[in-house]
XYZ file of N, CA and C in Angstrom:
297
model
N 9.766 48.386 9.312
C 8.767 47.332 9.340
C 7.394 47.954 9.544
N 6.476 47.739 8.799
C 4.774 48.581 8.660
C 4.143 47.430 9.977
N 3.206 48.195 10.203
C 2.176 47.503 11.478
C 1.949 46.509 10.888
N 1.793 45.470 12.154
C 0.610 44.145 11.269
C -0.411 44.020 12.565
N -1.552 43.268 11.797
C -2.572 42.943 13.001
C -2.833 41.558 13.051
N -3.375 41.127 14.339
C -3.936 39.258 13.987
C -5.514 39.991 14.674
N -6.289 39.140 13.517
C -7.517 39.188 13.297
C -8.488 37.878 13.432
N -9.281 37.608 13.725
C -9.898 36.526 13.794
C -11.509 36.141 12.874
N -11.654 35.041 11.850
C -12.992 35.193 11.262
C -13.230 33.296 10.420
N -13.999 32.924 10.843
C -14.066 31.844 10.542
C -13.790 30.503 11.431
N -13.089 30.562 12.448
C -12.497 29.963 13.559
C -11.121 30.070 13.331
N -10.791 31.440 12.876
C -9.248 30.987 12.665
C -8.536 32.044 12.537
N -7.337 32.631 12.625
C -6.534 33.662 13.317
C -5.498 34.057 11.857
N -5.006 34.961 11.473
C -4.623 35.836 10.827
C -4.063 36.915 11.017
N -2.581 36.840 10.316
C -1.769 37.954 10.660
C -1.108 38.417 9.416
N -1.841 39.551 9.530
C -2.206 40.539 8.021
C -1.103 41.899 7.933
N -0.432 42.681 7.266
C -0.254 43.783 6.808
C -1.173 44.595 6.244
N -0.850 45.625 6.147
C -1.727 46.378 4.832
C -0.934 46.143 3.195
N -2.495 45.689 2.619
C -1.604 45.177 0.719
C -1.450 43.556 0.644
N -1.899 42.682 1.767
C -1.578 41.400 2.168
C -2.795 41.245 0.958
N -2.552 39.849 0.666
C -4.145 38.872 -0.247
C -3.665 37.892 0.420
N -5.427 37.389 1.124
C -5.420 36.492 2.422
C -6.643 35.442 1.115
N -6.649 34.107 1.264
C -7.945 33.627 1.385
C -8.353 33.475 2.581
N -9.852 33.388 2.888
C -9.856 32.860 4.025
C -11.293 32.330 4.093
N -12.116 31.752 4.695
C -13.661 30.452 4.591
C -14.152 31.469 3.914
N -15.520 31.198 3.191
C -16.289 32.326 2.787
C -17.203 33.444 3.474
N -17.108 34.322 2.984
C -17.929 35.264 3.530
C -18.991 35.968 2.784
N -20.509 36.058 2.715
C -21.115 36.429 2.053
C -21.332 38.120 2.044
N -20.181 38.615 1.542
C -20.210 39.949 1.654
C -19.364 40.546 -0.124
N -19.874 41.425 -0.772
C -19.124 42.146 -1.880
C -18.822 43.170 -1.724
N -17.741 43.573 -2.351
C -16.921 44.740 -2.012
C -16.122 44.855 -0.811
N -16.507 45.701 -0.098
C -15.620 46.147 1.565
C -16.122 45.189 2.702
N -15.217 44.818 3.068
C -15.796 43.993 4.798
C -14.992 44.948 5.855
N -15.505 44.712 6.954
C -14.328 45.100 8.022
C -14.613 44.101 9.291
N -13.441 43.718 9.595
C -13.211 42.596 10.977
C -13.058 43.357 12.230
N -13.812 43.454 13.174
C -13.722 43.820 14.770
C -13.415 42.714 15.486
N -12.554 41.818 15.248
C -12.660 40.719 16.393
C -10.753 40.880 16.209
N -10.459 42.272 16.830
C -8.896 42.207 16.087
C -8.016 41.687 17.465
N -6.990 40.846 17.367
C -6.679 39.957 18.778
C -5.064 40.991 18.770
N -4.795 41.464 18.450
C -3.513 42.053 18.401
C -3.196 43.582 17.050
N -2.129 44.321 17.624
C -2.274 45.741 16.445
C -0.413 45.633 17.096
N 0.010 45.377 15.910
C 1.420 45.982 16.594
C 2.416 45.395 17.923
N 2.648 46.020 18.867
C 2.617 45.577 20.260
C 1.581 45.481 21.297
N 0.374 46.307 20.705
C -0.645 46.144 21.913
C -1.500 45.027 22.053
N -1.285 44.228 22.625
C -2.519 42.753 22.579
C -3.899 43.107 23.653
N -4.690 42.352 22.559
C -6.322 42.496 24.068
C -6.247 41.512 24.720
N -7.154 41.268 25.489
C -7.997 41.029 26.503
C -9.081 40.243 26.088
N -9.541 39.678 25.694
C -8.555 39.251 24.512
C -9.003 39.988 22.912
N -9.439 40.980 22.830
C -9.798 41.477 21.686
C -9.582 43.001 22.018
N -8.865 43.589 21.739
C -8.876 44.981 21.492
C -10.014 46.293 20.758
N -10.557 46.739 21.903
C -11.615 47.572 21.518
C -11.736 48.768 20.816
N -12.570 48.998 19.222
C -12.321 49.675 18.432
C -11.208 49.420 17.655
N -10.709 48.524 17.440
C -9.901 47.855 16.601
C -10.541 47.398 15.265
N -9.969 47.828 13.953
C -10.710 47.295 12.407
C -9.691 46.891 11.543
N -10.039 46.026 11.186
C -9.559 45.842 9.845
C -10.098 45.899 8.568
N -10.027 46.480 7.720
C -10.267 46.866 6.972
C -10.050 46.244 5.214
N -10.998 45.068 4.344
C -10.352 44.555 3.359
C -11.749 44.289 2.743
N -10.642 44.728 1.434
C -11.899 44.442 -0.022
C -12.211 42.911 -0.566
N -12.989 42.879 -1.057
C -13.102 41.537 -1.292
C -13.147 41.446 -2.940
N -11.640 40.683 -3.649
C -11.377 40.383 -4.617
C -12.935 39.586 -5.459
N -13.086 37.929 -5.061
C -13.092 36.994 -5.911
C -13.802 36.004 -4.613
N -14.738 35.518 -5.158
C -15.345 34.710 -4.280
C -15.332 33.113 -5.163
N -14.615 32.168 -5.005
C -13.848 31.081 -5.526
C -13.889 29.895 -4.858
N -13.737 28.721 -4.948
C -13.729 27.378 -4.652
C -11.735 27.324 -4.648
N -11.458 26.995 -3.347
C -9.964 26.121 -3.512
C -9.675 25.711 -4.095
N -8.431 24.634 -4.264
C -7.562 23.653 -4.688
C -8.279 22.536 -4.152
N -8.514 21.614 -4.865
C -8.956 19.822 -3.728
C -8.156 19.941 -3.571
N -8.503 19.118 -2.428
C -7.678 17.799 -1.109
C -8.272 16.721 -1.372
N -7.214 16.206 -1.743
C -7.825 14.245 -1.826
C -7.395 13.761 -0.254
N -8.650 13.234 -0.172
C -8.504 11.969 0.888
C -8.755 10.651 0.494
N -7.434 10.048 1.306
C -7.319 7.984 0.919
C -7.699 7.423 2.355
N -7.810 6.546 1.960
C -8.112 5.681 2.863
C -8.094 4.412 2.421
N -6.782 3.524 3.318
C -6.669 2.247 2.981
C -6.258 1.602 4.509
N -6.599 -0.027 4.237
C -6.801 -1.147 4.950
C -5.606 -1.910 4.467
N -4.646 -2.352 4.684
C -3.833 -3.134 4.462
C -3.969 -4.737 4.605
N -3.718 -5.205 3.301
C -3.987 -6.474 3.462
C -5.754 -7.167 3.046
N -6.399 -6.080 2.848
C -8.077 -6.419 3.330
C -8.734 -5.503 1.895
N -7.866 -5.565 1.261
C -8.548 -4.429 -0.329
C -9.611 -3.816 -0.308
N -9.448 -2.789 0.756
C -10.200 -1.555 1.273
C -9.574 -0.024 0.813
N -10.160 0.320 -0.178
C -9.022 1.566 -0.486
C -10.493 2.600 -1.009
N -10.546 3.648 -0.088
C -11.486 4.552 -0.533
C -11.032 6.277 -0.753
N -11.640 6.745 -2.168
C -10.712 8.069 -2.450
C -12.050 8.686 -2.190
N -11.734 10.373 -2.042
C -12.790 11.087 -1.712
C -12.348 12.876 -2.108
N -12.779 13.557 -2.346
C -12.115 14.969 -2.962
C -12.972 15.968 -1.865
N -12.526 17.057 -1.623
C -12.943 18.226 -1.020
C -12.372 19.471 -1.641
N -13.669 20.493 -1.822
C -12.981 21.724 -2.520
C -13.714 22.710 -1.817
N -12.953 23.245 -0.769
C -13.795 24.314 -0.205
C -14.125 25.903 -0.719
N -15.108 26.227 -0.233
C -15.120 27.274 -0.826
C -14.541 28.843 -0.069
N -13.923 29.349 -0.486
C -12.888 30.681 0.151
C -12.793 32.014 -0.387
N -12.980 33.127 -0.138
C -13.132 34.212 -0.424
C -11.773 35.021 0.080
N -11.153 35.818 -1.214
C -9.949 36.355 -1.220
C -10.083 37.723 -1.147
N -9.102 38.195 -0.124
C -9.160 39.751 0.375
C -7.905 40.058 -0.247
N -8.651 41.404 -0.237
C -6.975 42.449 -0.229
C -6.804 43.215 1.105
N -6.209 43.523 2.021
C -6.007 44.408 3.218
C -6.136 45.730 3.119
N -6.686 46.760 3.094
C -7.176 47.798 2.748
C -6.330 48.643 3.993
N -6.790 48.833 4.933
C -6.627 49.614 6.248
C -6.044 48.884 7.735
N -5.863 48.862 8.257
C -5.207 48.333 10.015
C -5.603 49.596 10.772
N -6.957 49.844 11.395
C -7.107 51.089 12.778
C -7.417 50.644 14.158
N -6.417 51.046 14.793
C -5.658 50.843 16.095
C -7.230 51.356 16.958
């Protein structure tokens, strides 16, 4: 079994390999990023963030999601409102995991 790490970026937590393709919120960055906010490597957990900890990932494709439709209905009272959301998300490849 290869290392994995949980990483944190966007308000939201991630648990990556190396070779993983993550989307995850956008990030205005091309080419290489690297994440320091790494919450776990393996067995060692921080404190809550482990110091000198990276992750390491390229950045594919900077893209709009899948919609999500949202409904909204009233029963009985012919209230029915539709609404679409397409967020926008930027797709990594996992490059590196350094402990």
């Amino acid at each position: 079994m290869s290392t994995y790490a949980i990483f944190q970026t966007g308000g939201k937590q991630y648990r990556v390999t190396e070779g993983d393709v993550i989307k995850v919120e956008k990030l205005s960055a091309t080419g290489s990023v690297e994440f320091d906010q790494v919450l776990m490597v393996g067995d060692k957990v921080g404190t809550p963030l482990i110091s000198g900890a990276k992750v390491v990932a390229e950045v594919i494709e900077q893209k709009r999601d899948d919609k999500v439709l949202v409904f909204k209905k009233k029963r009985r009272q012919n209230y029915r409102r539709t609404a679409g959301h397409r967020q926008f998300i930027t797709v990594l490849k996992i490059k590196s995991i350094k402990a």
